[in-house]
Amino acid sequence: MNPYVLTALLSSLGLGTTLTFASSHWLLAWMGLEINTLAIIPLMAQHHHPRAVEATTKYFLTQAAAAAMILFASTTNAWLTGGWDMNDMSSPIASAMVIAALALKIGLAPMHFWMPEVLQGLDLLTGLILSTWQKLAPLALIVQTAQAIDPLLLTTLGLMSTLVGGWGGLNQTQLRKILAYSSIAHMGWMIIVLQYAPQLTLLALLMYIFMTSSAFLTLKASSSTKIGTLATIWSKSPILTTAAALVLLSLGGLPPLTGFMPKWLILQELAKQGLPLLATVMALAALLSLYFYLRLCYAMTLTISPHTNTFITPWRVQTTQFSFPLALSTVVALGLLPMAPAIVMMV
């Protein structure tokens, strides 16, 4: 893609998200979401492949439907209350429509069906943008309007997303679909604690962005899109394989890795709020996700592909990829747990 066009599209992505962050007026927030959607569409369709075009079309239709629903809900709210302010969501119908539309935007269950299919049709870097940056603006709106939304609805969305994200990834062989289900499960963890401790939602989002970035950039560096190809990485890059396995375990939430921190704090908060049963179900749902991360680790580190030699390749292919983002995200995804007390004090 032309670098000038790419710069314009990435700037528009940043502008759309910033506009939504900064707005307290529904029309401005809607405008930011639309700029965001329209900026990523050319990035998704840049590889002229039928799968990419199909994924782009599916994404556009779902996002357009969600945006129309947000516009309808905010108009209904303005009609009933006489204002467009986000903090004045006194109509339960408008609140329910807004949360349904925003759940569709970020792929919360049961509005998640587009997410694995769309991610499967994209290249890994565009998939990374879709899984991280594109979640920010809708999540900011959910955080701003959370107090007006029925707590039972938020709890149901969070619990369903965690369960669906765990179950859905069990039988997958495509890595992008597995990461899509991983994203759905992580969104569920963020939504479940939102009404009790919004700061923990933001902490979980930050950790999720670093861990997912590390996972996507590792797959990009090794050119892997299927579980079968993971078995061949160790002979080319043993250190990258080790780091990737640890990043996947961090995504699963195993101590002493970074991914354990948000899950631990969220379960602690749920127990503190007098919801031990919900905390137990969430912990059990996390085991489902952990199973498919362990499957990937097993394929990477404990199996040998029948098509490779049984020794480490003496030569290395010189990569032209910029490796600093991968290194930074991997370090953060693996080593932040000892800083948990300081982070808890800050949030």
Short mmCIF file of C-alpha atoms in Angstrom, two decimals:
data_model
loop_
_atom_site.label_atom_id
_atom_site.label_comp_id
_atom_site.label_asym_id
_atom_site.label_seq_id
_atom_site.Cartn_x
_atom_site.Cartn_y
_atom_site.Cartn_z
CA MET A 1 0.00 0.00 0.00
CA ASN A 2 1.14 3.55 -0.79
CA PRO A 3 2.83 4.97 2.37
CA TYR A 4 0.90 8.26 2.08
CA VAL A 5 -2.42 6.41 1.93
CA LEU A 6 -1.35 4.19 4.83
CA THR A 7 -0.40 7.26 6.90
CA ALA A 8 -3.77 8.88 6.16
CA LEU A 9 -5.67 5.72 7.16
CA LEU A 10 -3.71 5.19 10.38
CA SER A 11 -4.14 8.89 11.26
CA SER A 12 -7.89 8.51 10.69
CA LEU A 13 -7.91 5.47 13.00
CA GLY A 14 -6.24 7.57 15.69
CA LEU A 15 -8.56 10.51 15.05
CA GLY A 16 -11.73 8.39 15.28
CA THR A 17 -10.71 6.80 18.58
CA THR A 18 -9.57 10.13 20.08
CA LEU A 19 -12.83 11.80 19.03
CA THR A 20 -14.86 9.09 20.77
CA PHE A 21 -12.66 9.30 23.88
CA ALA A 22 -13.03 13.06 24.13
CA SER A 23 -16.77 13.36 23.46
CA SER A 24 -19.64 13.50 25.91
CA HIS A 25 -22.16 14.08 23.10
CA TRP A 26 -23.67 11.03 21.40
CA LEU A 27 -23.38 12.42 17.87
CA LEU A 28 -19.66 13.12 18.23
CA ALA A 29 -19.06 9.67 19.72
CA TRP A 30 -20.98 8.08 16.83
CA MET A 31 -18.93 10.12 14.35
CA GLY A 32 -15.68 8.86 15.93
CA LEU A 33 -16.84 5.24 15.64
CA GLU A 34 -17.76 5.77 11.98
CA ILE A 35 -14.37 7.34 11.14
CA ASN A 36 -12.74 4.36 12.86
CA THR A 37 -14.73 1.84 10.83
CA LEU A 38 -14.19 3.58 7.49
CA ALA A 39 -10.45 3.94 8.12
CA ILE A 40 -9.84 0.23 8.74
CA ILE A 41 -11.93 -1.01 5.77
CA PRO A 42 -9.19 -0.29 3.14
CA LEU A 43 -6.55 -1.86 5.41
CA MET A 44 -8.65 -5.03 5.63
CA ALA A 45 -9.23 -5.24 1.87
CA GLN A 46 -5.66 -4.32 0.81
CA HIS A 47 -4.81 -7.94 -0.09
CA HIS A 48 -7.08 -8.57 -3.06
CA HIS A 49 -8.08 -12.02 -1.94
CA PRO A 50 -11.64 -13.41 -1.80
CA ARG A 51 -11.29 -14.20 1.93
CA ALA A 52 -10.12 -10.65 2.69
CA VAL A 53 -12.97 -9.11 0.69
CA GLU A 54 -15.48 -11.42 2.40
CA ALA A 55 -14.10 -10.53 5.86
CA THR A 56 -14.21 -6.82 5.01
CA THR A 57 -17.83 -7.06 3.85
CA LYS A 58 -18.89 -8.95 7.00
CA TYR A 59 -17.10 -6.45 9.20
CA PHE A 60 -18.62 -3.45 7.41
CA LEU A 61 -22.17 -4.83 7.67
CA THR A 62 -21.92 -5.64 11.39
CA GLN A 63 -20.29 -2.31 12.26
CA ALA A 64 -22.84 -0.37 10.16
CA ALA A 65 -25.70 -2.18 11.93
CA ALA A 66 -24.16 -1.39 15.34
CA ALA A 67 -23.60 2.26 14.41
CA ALA A 68 -27.21 2.60 13.18
CA MET A 69 -28.43 1.08 16.46
CA ILE A 70 -26.30 3.53 18.49
CA LEU A 71 -27.72 6.44 16.49
CA PHE A 72 -31.27 5.16 16.99
CA ALA A 73 -30.73 4.61 20.73
CA SER A 74 -29.17 8.05 21.27
CA THR A 75 -31.97 9.71 19.26
CA THR A 76 -34.55 7.86 21.37
CA ASN A 77 -32.77 8.98 24.53
CA ALA A 78 -32.63 12.60 23.31
CA TRP A 79 -36.33 12.44 22.46
CA LEU A 80 -37.20 11.18 25.97
CA THR A 81 -34.77 13.30 28.02
CA GLY A 82 -34.29 16.37 25.83
CA GLY A 83 -30.47 16.07 25.72
CA TRP A 84 -27.63 14.27 23.91
CA ASP A 85 -25.38 13.95 26.94
CA MET A 86 -23.91 10.48 27.50
CA ASN A 87 -24.19 10.74 31.27
CA ASP A 88 -27.95 11.28 31.04
CA MET A 89 -29.14 7.82 29.96
CA SER A 90 -32.34 7.68 31.98
CA SER A 91 -34.30 5.59 29.44
CA PRO A 92 -33.84 1.83 30.08
CA ILE A 93 -34.80 1.03 26.45
CA ALA A 94 -32.14 3.37 25.07
CA SER A 95 -29.54 2.01 27.56
CA ALA A 96 -30.27 -1.59 26.55
CA MET A 97 -30.01 -0.71 22.84
CA VAL A 98 -26.71 1.12 23.37
CA ILE A 99 -25.09 -1.78 25.25
CA ALA A 100 -26.35 -4.26 22.59
CA ALA A 101 -24.85 -2.11 19.81
CA LEU A 102 -21.52 -1.65 21.64
CA ALA A 103 -21.41 -5.40 22.42
CA LEU A 104 -21.82 -6.03 18.68
CA LYS A 105 -19.00 -3.53 17.99
CA ILE A 106 -16.45 -5.32 20.20
CA GLY A 107 -17.73 -8.87 19.66
CA LEU A 108 -19.23 -9.77 23.05
CA ALA A 109 -21.30 -12.97 23.16
CA PRO A 110 -24.00 -13.54 21.95
CA MET A 111 -23.13 -10.90 19.28
CA HIS A 112 -19.73 -12.44 18.63
CA PHE A 113 -20.35 -14.57 15.52
CA TRP A 114 -18.69 -12.17 13.08
CA MET A 115 -15.42 -11.93 15.01
CA PRO A 116 -13.68 -15.30 14.29
CA GLU A 117 -14.78 -15.27 10.62
CA VAL A 118 -13.56 -11.72 10.03
CA LEU A 119 -10.23 -12.24 11.80
CA GLN A 120 -9.61 -15.45 9.84
CA GLY A 121 -9.79 -13.53 6.53
CA LEU A 122 -7.23 -10.87 7.50
CA ASP A 123 -3.45 -10.76 7.58
CA LEU A 124 -1.86 -10.80 11.05
CA LEU A 125 -1.05 -7.09 11.39
CA THR A 126 -4.55 -5.94 10.38
CA GLY A 127 -5.92 -8.63 12.71
CA LEU A 128 -3.81 -7.13 15.50
CA ILE A 129 -5.32 -3.67 14.89
CA LEU A 130 -8.81 -5.20 14.85
CA SER A 131 -8.20 -7.11 18.10
CA THR A 132 -6.67 -4.21 20.05
CA TRP A 133 -7.10 -0.65 18.73
CA GLN A 134 -10.63 -1.16 17.39
CA LYS A 135 -11.82 -2.24 20.85
CA LEU A 136 -10.79 1.01 22.55
CA ALA A 137 -13.50 3.42 21.38
CA PRO A 138 -16.53 1.12 22.02
CA LEU A 139 -15.09 0.08 25.41
CA ALA A 140 -14.66 3.75 26.36
CA LEU A 141 -18.36 4.29 25.61
CA ILE A 142 -19.32 1.20 27.65
CA VAL A 143 -17.25 2.49 30.61
CA GLN A 144 -18.89 5.94 30.35
CA THR A 145 -22.45 4.58 30.23
CA ALA A 146 -21.98 1.57 32.58
CA GLN A 147 -23.80 3.18 35.51
CA ALA A 148 -27.01 3.53 33.45
CA ILE A 149 -27.01 -0.10 32.30
CA ASP A 150 -28.77 -2.93 34.12
CA PRO A 151 -26.09 -4.77 36.20
CA LEU A 152 -27.67 -8.15 35.41
CA LEU A 153 -27.30 -7.45 31.67
CA LEU A 154 -23.61 -6.60 32.06
CA THR A 155 -23.00 -9.71 34.18
CA THR A 156 -24.80 -11.92 31.61
CA LEU A 157 -22.79 -10.46 28.71
CA GLY A 158 -19.50 -10.92 30.59
CA LEU A 159 -20.23 -14.47 31.71
CA MET A 160 -21.50 -15.59 28.30
CA SER A 161 -18.47 -14.07 26.55
CA THR A 162 -16.04 -15.86 28.87
CA LEU A 163 -17.80 -19.21 28.38
CA VAL A 164 -18.21 -18.81 24.60
CA GLY A 165 -14.59 -17.64 24.24
CA GLY A 166 -13.45 -20.77 26.09
CA TRP A 167 -15.73 -23.28 24.35
CA GLY A 168 -15.35 -21.82 20.86
CA GLY A 169 -11.56 -22.07 20.76
CA LEU A 170 -11.35 -25.72 21.83
CA ASN A 171 -11.78 -27.31 18.43
CA GLN A 172 -9.96 -24.77 16.26
CA THR A 173 -6.81 -25.36 14.22
CA GLN A 174 -6.52 -21.86 12.73
CA LEU A 175 -4.48 -19.58 14.96
CA ARG A 176 -6.36 -16.40 14.02
CA LYS A 177 -9.68 -17.99 15.03
CA ILE A 178 -8.16 -19.12 18.32
CA LEU A 179 -6.98 -15.57 19.00
CA ALA A 180 -10.46 -14.27 18.09
CA TYR A 181 -12.07 -16.55 20.71
CA SER A 182 -9.33 -15.51 23.14
CA SER A 183 -10.31 -11.88 22.51
CA ILE A 184 -14.01 -12.65 23.18
CA ALA A 185 -13.11 -14.34 26.49
CA HIS A 186 -10.90 -11.44 27.61
CA MET A 187 -13.64 -8.94 26.77
CA GLY A 188 -15.94 -10.97 29.04
CA TRP A 189 -13.49 -10.59 31.96
CA MET A 190 -13.40 -6.81 31.40
CA ILE A 191 -17.19 -6.42 31.24
CA ILE A 192 -17.93 -8.61 34.29
CA VAL A 193 -16.03 -6.34 36.70
CA LEU A 194 -16.96 -3.03 35.05
CA GLN A 195 -19.85 -2.16 37.38
CA TYR A 196 -17.78 -2.86 40.53
CA ALA A 197 -14.29 -1.57 39.67
CA PRO A 198 -13.90 0.23 36.31
CA GLN A 199 -10.19 0.70 36.98
CA LEU A 200 -9.73 -3.10 36.87
CA THR A 201 -11.43 -3.13 33.45
CA LEU A 202 -8.85 -0.63 32.19
CA LEU A 203 -5.99 -2.64 33.75
CA ALA A 204 -7.28 -5.87 32.13
CA LEU A 205 -7.57 -4.05 28.78
CA LEU A 206 -3.99 -2.77 28.99
CA MET A 207 -2.61 -6.22 29.85
CA TYR A 208 -4.74 -7.80 27.09
CA ILE A 209 -3.36 -5.35 24.50
CA PHE A 210 0.26 -6.15 25.40
CA MET A 211 -0.27 -9.94 25.48
CA THR A 212 -2.28 -10.03 22.23
CA SER A 213 0.23 -7.75 20.47
CA SER A 214 3.03 -10.10 21.52
CA ALA A 215 1.09 -13.17 20.28
CA PHE A 216 0.22 -11.62 16.89
CA LEU A 217 3.73 -10.23 16.31
CA THR A 218 5.27 -13.61 17.19
CA LEU A 219 3.03 -15.36 14.65
CA LYS A 220 3.93 -12.67 12.11
CA ALA A 221 7.66 -13.14 12.75
CA SER A 222 7.32 -16.92 12.27
CA SER A 223 4.75 -16.70 9.41
CA SER A 224 2.41 -19.11 11.21
CA THR A 225 -1.36 -19.21 10.70
CA LYS A 226 -2.13 -22.88 11.54
CA ILE A 227 -1.29 -25.17 14.47
CA GLY A 228 0.54 -27.51 12.09
CA THR A 229 3.15 -24.89 11.20
CA LEU A 230 3.91 -24.20 14.88
CA ALA A 231 5.78 -27.52 15.10
CA THR A 232 8.40 -26.24 12.64
CA ILE A 233 9.30 -22.99 14.43
CA TRP A 234 11.64 -24.43 17.08
CA SER A 235 14.29 -25.45 14.54
CA LYS A 236 14.39 -21.96 13.03
CA SER A 237 14.15 -19.83 16.17
CA PRO A 238 14.32 -21.63 19.53
CA ILE A 239 14.31 -18.43 21.63
CA LEU A 240 11.24 -17.05 19.84
CA THR A 241 9.49 -20.40 20.38
CA THR A 242 10.18 -20.32 24.12
CA ALA A 243 8.99 -16.73 24.45
CA ALA A 244 5.85 -17.47 22.38
CA ALA A 245 4.93 -20.45 24.58
CA LEU A 246 5.27 -18.28 27.70
CA VAL A 247 3.18 -15.49 26.12
CA LEU A 248 0.40 -18.01 25.39
CA LEU A 249 0.49 -19.23 29.00
CA SER A 250 0.34 -15.59 30.09
CA LEU A 251 -2.78 -15.12 27.93
CA GLY A 252 -4.22 -18.13 29.74
CA GLY A 253 -3.58 -16.43 33.07
CA LEU A 254 -0.94 -18.70 34.64
CA PRO A 255 1.25 -17.33 37.45
CA PRO A 256 3.99 -16.05 37.63
CA LEU A 257 3.24 -14.34 34.29
CA THR A 258 1.58 -10.96 33.69
CA GLY A 259 -1.75 -12.45 32.54
CA PHE A 260 -2.42 -13.79 36.05
CA MET A 261 -2.62 -10.28 37.55
CA PRO A 262 -5.91 -8.98 36.01
CA LYS A 263 -7.68 -12.34 36.52
CA TRP A 264 -6.53 -12.53 40.13
CA LEU A 265 -7.64 -8.96 40.90
CA ILE A 266 -11.00 -9.43 39.13
CA LEU A 267 -11.76 -12.68 41.02
CA GLN A 268 -10.73 -10.97 44.27
CA GLU A 269 -13.09 -8.04 43.52
CA LEU A 270 -16.00 -10.38 42.69
CA ALA A 271 -15.48 -12.27 45.96
CA LYS A 272 -15.30 -8.95 47.83
CA GLN A 273 -18.64 -7.92 46.28
CA GLY A 274 -20.27 -11.07 47.70
CA LEU A 275 -20.36 -13.02 44.42
CA PRO A 276 -18.36 -16.19 45.14
CA LEU A 277 -20.45 -18.33 42.76
CA LEU A 278 -19.84 -15.94 39.84
CA ALA A 279 -16.12 -15.83 40.66
CA THR A 280 -16.01 -19.66 40.69
CA VAL A 281 -17.75 -19.93 37.29
CA MET A 282 -15.36 -17.32 35.83
CA ALA A 283 -12.34 -19.22 37.17
CA LEU A 284 -13.66 -22.47 35.66
CA ALA A 285 -14.34 -20.72 32.34
CA ALA A 286 -10.70 -19.54 32.34
CA LEU A 287 -9.66 -23.21 32.40
CA LEU A 288 -11.36 -23.72 29.01
CA SER A 289 -9.23 -20.97 27.49
CA LEU A 290 -6.15 -22.32 29.22
CA TYR A 291 -6.70 -25.70 27.53
CA PHE A 292 -6.39 -24.36 24.00
CA TYR A 293 -3.36 -22.22 24.92
CA LEU A 294 -1.75 -25.37 26.30
CA ARG A 295 -2.59 -27.13 23.02
CA LEU A 296 -0.65 -24.46 21.15
CA CYS A 297 2.28 -24.69 23.61
CA TYR A 298 2.32 -28.47 23.18
CA ALA A 299 2.37 -28.13 19.38
CA MET A 300 5.21 -25.59 19.54
CA THR A 301 7.51 -27.16 22.10
CA LEU A 302 6.76 -30.89 22.47
CA THR A 303 6.04 -32.07 18.94
CA ILE A 304 8.26 -32.50 15.91
CA SER A 305 6.85 -32.01 12.43
CA PRO A 306 7.41 -35.02 10.14
CA HIS A 307 8.81 -32.69 7.49
CA THR A 308 11.69 -31.17 9.47
CA ASN A 309 15.16 -32.31 10.42
CA THR A 310 15.72 -33.25 14.05
CA PHE A 311 18.45 -30.68 14.64
CA ILE A 312 18.59 -26.91 14.91
CA THR A 313 19.07 -25.30 11.53
CA PRO A 314 22.63 -23.97 11.27
CA TRP A 315 21.56 -20.99 9.12
CA ARG A 316 19.20 -18.14 9.88
CA VAL A 317 16.99 -16.28 7.47
CA GLN A 318 17.72 -12.58 7.80
CA THR A 319 14.45 -10.90 8.69
CA THR A 320 13.54 -7.41 7.55
CA GLN A 321 10.85 -7.03 10.23
CA PHE A 322 11.14 -4.37 12.91
CA SER A 323 11.52 -6.43 16.10
CA PHE A 324 11.39 -3.76 18.84
CA PRO A 325 7.55 -3.84 19.26
CA LEU A 326 7.69 -7.65 19.57
CA ALA A 327 10.46 -7.48 22.18
CA LEU A 328 8.72 -4.76 24.20
CA SER A 329 5.28 -6.41 24.20
CA THR A 330 6.81 -9.80 25.09
CA VAL A 331 8.72 -8.38 28.08
CA VAL A 332 5.56 -6.66 29.38
CA ALA A 333 3.43 -9.78 28.71
CA LEU A 334 5.79 -11.95 30.77
CA GLY A 335 7.29 -9.95 33.59
CA LEU A 336 4.82 -7.49 35.11
CA LEU A 337 3.37 -9.66 37.91
CA PRO A 338 5.98 -8.64 40.55
CA MET A 339 4.80 -5.04 40.05
CA ALA A 340 1.19 -5.97 40.94
CA PRO A 341 1.22 -4.25 44.39
CA ALA A 342 2.45 -0.97 42.83
CA ILE A 343 -0.12 -1.22 40.03
CA VAL A 344 -2.91 -1.91 42.54
CA MET A 345 -1.87 1.20 44.47
CA MET A 346 -2.03 3.26 41.27
CA VAL A 347 -5.47 2.02 40.17
#
